Each structure stands twice: as C-alpha cells, then as structure tokens.
PDB file of C-alpha atoms in Angstrom:
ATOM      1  CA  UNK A   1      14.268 -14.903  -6.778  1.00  0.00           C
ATOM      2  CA  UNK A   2      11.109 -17.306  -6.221  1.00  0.00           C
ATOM      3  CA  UNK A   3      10.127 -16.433  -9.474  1.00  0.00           C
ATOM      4  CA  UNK A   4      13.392 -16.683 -11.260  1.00  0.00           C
ATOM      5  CA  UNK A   5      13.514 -20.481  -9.762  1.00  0.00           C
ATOM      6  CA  UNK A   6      10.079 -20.964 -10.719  1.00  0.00           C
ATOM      7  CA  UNK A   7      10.516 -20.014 -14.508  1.00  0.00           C
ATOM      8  CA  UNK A   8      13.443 -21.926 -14.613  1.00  0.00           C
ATOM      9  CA  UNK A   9      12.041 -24.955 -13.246  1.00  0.00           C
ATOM     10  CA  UNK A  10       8.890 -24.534 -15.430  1.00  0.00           C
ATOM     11  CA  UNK A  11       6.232 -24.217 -12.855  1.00  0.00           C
ATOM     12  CA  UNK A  12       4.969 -20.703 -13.113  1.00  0.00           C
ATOM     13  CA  UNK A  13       1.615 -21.161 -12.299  1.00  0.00           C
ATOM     14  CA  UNK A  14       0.793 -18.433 -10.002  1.00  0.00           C
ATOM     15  CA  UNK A  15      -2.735 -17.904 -11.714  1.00  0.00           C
ATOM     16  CA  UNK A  16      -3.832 -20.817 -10.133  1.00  0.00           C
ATOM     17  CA  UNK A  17      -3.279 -19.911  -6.676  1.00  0.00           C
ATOM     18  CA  UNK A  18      -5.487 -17.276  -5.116  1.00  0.00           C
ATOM     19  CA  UNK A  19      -4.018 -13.683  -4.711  1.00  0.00           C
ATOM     20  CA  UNK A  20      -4.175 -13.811  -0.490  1.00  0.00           C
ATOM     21  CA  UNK A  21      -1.860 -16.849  -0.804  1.00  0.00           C
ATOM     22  CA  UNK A  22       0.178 -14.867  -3.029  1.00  0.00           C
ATOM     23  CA  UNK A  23      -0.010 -11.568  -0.784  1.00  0.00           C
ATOM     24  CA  UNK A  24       0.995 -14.480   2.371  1.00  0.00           C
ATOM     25  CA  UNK A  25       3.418 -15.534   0.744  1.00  0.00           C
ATOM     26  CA  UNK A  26       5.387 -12.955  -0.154  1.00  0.00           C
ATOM     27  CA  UNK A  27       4.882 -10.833   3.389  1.00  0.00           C
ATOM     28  CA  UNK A  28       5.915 -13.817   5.760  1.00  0.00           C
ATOM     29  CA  UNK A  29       7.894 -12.431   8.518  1.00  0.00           C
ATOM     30  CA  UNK A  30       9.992 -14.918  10.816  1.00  0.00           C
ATOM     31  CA  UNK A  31       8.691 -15.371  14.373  1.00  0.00           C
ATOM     32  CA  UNK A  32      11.786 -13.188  15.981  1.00  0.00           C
ATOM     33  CA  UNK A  33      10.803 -10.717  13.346  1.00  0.00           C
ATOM     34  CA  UNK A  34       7.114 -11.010  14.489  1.00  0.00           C
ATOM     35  CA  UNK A  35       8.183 -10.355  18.196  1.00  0.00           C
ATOM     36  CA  UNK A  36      10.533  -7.704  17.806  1.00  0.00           C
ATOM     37  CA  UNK A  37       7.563  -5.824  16.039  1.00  0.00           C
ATOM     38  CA  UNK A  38       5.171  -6.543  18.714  1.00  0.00           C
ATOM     39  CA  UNK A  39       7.528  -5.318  21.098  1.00  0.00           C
ATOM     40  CA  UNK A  40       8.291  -1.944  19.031  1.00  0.00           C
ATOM     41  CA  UNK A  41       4.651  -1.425  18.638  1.00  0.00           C
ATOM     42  CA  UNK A  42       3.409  -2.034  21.563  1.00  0.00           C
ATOM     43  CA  UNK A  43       5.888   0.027  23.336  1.00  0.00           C
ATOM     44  CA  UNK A  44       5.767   3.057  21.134  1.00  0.00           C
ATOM     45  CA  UNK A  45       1.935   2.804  21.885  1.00  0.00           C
ATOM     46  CA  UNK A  46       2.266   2.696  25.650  1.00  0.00           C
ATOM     47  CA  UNK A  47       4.850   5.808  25.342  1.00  0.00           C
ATOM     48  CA  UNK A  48       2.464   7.639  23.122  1.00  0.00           C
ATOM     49  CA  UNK A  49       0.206   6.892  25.818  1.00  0.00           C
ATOM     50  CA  UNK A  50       2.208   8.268  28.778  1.00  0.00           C
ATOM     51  CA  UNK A  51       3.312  11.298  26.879  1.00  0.00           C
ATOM     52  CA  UNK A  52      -0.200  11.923  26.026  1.00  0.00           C
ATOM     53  CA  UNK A  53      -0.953  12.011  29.801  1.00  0.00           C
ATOM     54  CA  UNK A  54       2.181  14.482  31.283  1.00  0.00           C
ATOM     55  CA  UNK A  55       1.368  16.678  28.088  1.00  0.00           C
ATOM     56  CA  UNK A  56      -2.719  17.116  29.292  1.00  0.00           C
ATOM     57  CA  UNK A  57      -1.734  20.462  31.479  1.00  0.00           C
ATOM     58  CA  UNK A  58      -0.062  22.493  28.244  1.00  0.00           C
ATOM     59  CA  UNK A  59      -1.869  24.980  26.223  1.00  0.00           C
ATOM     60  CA  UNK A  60      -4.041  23.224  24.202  1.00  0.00           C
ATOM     61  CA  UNK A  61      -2.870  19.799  26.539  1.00  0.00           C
ATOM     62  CA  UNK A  62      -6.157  18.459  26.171  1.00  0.00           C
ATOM     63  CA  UNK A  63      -6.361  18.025  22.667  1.00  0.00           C
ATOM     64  CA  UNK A  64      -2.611  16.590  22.596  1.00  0.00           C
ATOM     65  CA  UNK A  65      -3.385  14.030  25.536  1.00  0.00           C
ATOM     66  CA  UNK A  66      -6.210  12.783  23.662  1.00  0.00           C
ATOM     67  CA  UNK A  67      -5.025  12.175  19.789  1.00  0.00           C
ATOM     68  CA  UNK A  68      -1.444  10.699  21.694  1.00  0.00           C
ATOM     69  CA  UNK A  69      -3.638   8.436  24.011  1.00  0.00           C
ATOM     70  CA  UNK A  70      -5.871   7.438  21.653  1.00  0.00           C
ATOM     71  CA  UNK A  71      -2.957   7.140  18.926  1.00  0.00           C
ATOM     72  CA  UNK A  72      -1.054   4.993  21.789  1.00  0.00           C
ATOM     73  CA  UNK A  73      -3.891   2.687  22.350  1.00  0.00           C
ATOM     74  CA  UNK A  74      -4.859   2.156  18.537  1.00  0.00           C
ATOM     75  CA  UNK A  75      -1.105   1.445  18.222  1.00  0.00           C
ATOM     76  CA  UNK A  76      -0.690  -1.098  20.970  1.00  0.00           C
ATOM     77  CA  UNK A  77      -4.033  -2.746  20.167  1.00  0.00           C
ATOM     78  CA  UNK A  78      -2.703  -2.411  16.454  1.00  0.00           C
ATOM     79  CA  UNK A  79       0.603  -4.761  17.921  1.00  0.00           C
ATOM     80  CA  UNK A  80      -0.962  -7.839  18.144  1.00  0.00           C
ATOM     81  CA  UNK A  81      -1.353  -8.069  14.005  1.00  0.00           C
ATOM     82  CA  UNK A  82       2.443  -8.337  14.161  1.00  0.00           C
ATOM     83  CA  UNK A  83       1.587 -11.909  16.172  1.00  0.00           C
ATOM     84  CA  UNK A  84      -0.929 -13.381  14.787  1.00  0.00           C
ATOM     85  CA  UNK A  85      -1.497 -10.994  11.152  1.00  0.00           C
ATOM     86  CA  UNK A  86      -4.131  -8.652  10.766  1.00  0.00           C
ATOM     87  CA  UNK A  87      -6.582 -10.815   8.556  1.00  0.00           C
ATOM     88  CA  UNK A  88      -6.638 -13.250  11.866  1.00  0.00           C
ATOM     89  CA  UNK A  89      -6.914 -10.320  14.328  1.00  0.00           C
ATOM     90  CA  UNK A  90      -9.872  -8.816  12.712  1.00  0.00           C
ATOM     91  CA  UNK A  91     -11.063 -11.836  12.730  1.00  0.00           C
ATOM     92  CA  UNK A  92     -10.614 -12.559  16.221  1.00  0.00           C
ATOM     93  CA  UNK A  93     -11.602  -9.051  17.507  1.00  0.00           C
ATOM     94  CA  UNK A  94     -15.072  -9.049  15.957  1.00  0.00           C
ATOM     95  CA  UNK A  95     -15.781 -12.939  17.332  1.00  0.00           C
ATOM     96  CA  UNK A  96     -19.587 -13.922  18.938  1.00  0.00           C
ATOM     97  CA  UNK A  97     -17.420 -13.643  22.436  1.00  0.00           C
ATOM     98  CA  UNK A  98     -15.452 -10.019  22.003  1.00  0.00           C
ATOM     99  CA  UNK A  99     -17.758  -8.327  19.265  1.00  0.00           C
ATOM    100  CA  UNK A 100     -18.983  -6.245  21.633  1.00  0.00           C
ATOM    101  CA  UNK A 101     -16.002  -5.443  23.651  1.00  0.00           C
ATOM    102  CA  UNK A 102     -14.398  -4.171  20.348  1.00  0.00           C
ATOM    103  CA  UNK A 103     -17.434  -2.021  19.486  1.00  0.00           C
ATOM    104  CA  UNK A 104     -17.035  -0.121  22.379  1.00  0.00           C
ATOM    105  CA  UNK A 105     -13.363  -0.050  22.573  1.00  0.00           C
ATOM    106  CA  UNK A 106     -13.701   1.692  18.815  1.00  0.00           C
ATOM    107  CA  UNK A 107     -16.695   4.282  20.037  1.00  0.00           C
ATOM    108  CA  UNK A 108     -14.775   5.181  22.968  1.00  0.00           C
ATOM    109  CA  UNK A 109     -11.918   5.912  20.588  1.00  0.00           C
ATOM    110  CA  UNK A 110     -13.874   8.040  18.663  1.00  0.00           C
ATOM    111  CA  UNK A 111     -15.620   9.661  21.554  1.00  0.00           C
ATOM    112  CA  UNK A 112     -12.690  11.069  23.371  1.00  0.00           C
ATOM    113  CA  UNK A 113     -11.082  12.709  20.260  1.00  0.00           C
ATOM    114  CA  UNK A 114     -14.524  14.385  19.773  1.00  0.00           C
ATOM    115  CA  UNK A 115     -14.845  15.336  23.103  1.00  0.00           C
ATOM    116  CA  UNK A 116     -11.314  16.340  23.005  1.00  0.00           C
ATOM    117  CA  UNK A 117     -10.761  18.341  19.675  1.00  0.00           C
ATOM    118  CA  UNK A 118     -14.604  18.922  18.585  1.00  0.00           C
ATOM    119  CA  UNK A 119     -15.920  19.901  22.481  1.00  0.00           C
ATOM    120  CA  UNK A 120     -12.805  20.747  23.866  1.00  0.00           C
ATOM    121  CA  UNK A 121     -14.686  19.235  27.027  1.00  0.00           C
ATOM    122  CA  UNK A 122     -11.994  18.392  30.087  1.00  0.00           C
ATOM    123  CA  UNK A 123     -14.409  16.452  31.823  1.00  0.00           C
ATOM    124  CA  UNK A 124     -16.280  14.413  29.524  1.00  0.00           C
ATOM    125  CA  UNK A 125     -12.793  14.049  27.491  1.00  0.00           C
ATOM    126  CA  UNK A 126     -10.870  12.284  30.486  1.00  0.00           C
ATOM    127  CA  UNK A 127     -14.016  10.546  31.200  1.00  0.00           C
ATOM    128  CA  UNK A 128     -13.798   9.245  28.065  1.00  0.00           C
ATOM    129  CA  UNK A 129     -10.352   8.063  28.440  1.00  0.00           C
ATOM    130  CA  UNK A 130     -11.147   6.140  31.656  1.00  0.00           C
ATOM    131  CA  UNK A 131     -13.762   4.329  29.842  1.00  0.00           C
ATOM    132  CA  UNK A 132     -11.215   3.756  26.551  1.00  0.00           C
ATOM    133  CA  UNK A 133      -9.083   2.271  29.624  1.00  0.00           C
ATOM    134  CA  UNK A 134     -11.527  -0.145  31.007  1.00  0.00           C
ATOM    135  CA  UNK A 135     -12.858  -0.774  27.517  1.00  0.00           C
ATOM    136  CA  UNK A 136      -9.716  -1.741  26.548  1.00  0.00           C
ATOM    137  CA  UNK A 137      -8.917  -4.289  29.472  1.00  0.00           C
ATOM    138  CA  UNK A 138     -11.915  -5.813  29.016  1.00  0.00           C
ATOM    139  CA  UNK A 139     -11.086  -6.462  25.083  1.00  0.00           C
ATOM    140  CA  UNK A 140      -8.075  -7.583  26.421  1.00  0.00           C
ATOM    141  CA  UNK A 141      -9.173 -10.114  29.221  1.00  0.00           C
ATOM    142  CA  UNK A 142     -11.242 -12.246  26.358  1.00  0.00           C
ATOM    143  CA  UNK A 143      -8.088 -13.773  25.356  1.00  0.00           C
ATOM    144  CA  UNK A 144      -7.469 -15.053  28.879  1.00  0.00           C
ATOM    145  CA  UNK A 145      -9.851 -18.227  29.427  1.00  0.00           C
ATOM    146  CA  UNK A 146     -12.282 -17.398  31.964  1.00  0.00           C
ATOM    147  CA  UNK A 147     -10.586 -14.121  32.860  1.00  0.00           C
ATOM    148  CA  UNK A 148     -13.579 -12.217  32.549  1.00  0.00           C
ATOM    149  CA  UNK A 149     -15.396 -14.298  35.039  1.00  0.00           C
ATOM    150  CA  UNK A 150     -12.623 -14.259  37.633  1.00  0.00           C
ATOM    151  CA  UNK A 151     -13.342 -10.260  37.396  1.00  0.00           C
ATOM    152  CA  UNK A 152     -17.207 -10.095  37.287  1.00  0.00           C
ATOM    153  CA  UNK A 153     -17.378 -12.580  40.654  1.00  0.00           C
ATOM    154  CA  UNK A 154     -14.308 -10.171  42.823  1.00  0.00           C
ATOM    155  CA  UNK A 155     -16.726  -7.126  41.109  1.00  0.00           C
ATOM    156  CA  UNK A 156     -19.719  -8.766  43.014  1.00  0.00           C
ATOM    157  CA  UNK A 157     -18.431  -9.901  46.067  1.00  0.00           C
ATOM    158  CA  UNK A 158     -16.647  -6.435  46.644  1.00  0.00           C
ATOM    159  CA  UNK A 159     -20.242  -4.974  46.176  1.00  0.00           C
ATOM    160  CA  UNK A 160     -22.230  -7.475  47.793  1.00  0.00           C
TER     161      UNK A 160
END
C-alpha cells in the first residue's frame, strides 16, 4: 500500500534510501506487539527449560534435558530481540562491558550439548548446565546498573 501511495504521489525513490532502512521499515512491530512476543518467547523458553529438567531421568533423558535446556535458554535469551530488535541486541550483547559474559554464555551452550549428545557424560553435562545457569545470570545482571557489584561485594563478605 506504501508503495501504491508512493507511485501515486510521485516519490518513489526507494534507491536512495539504504536497504536496512528499507528492511526497518517494513518489519516495524507496535510496542504491544513487541511485548506480547517477549512474553511468548520468553515463556516458551523457560518451559522448554523446565521440561528439559523433569525429562533428565528417561531413557536417553540426558540428551533430551540438554538440547530442551539449552533450546529454552537460547530462546529466552533470543526474547529480548523482540524489545529492543536483534541488530541492537547483538550489538548490546557483544559491548566492552558484557563481551565476555556472552562468550561464555555461548561456550557453555555449546559445551553441554557436547557433553550431553557427543559424551553422553551425566556429570560433566549437568555441570555444564549449572555453569550455562550462572553464565547466564551474570549476562543478565549487566543490564542492571551496578548489579554486578552488589553481587561480587555479598560474594566476598560471605567468604571473608
């Protein structure tokens, strides 16, 4: 319809504007949109998740838990391009601050599906998982200002 309106007005001059603008422009999604996605996505990652975990004692439960954790944490992590778009959220996952937060939050991904499905190790492969856990909430507490902090001085004063 945009570019019925534009050929009928005369401006059809798409060429000059760059092909992410175009690709922006024509996959906007309203805000309500944007948060009902989230919500989907993040939720059907968390269940993934959980599932993942009652299914570990089946036959072959190992290799199930970890391709539905690891699917359910990629997918939640995967949520927050619904909020702020993915071109942003790459950009924001590999900043100077979280670079190597999200380094290790991708190896551990890796790790416990090899250690799952490659090793079929049940030791290293829920080890894994714990780490993919804390991995994770440490990715996640670089969006909260001085989060990180607030967790590194109760980590030493519970040791010390």
């Amino acid at each position: 319809m945009d570019k019925l309106k534009r050929a009928l007005s005369g401006d059809e001059d798409d060429e000059d504007r760059g092909i992410i603008t175009q690709i922006s422009d024509a996959s906007t999604l309203s805000w309500s949109t944007r948060i009902k996605l989230f919500a989907l996505c993040f939720i059907l990652g968390a269940t993934l998740s959980i599932l993942g975990s009652c299914l570990i004692f089946l036959h072959n439960g190992l290799t199930i838990f970890a391709i539905l954790y690891t699917l359910g944490n990629i997918l939640s992590l995967a949520s927050t391009c619904f909020l702020m778009g993915p071109c942003n959220q790459i950009k924001k996952m590999f900043a100077k601050t979280r670079v190597i937060a999200t380094l290790l939050v991708l190896v551990m991904f890796v790790l416990t599906l090899v250690c799952a499905i490659a090793l079929r190790n049940t030791a290293l492969s829920i080890v894994c998982c714990v780490v993919q856990f804390l991995a994770l909430t440490w990715y996640s507490l670089s969006y909260i200002p001085y989060a990180r902090d607030v967790v590194k001085k109760c980590f030493s004063s519970c040791v010390e």
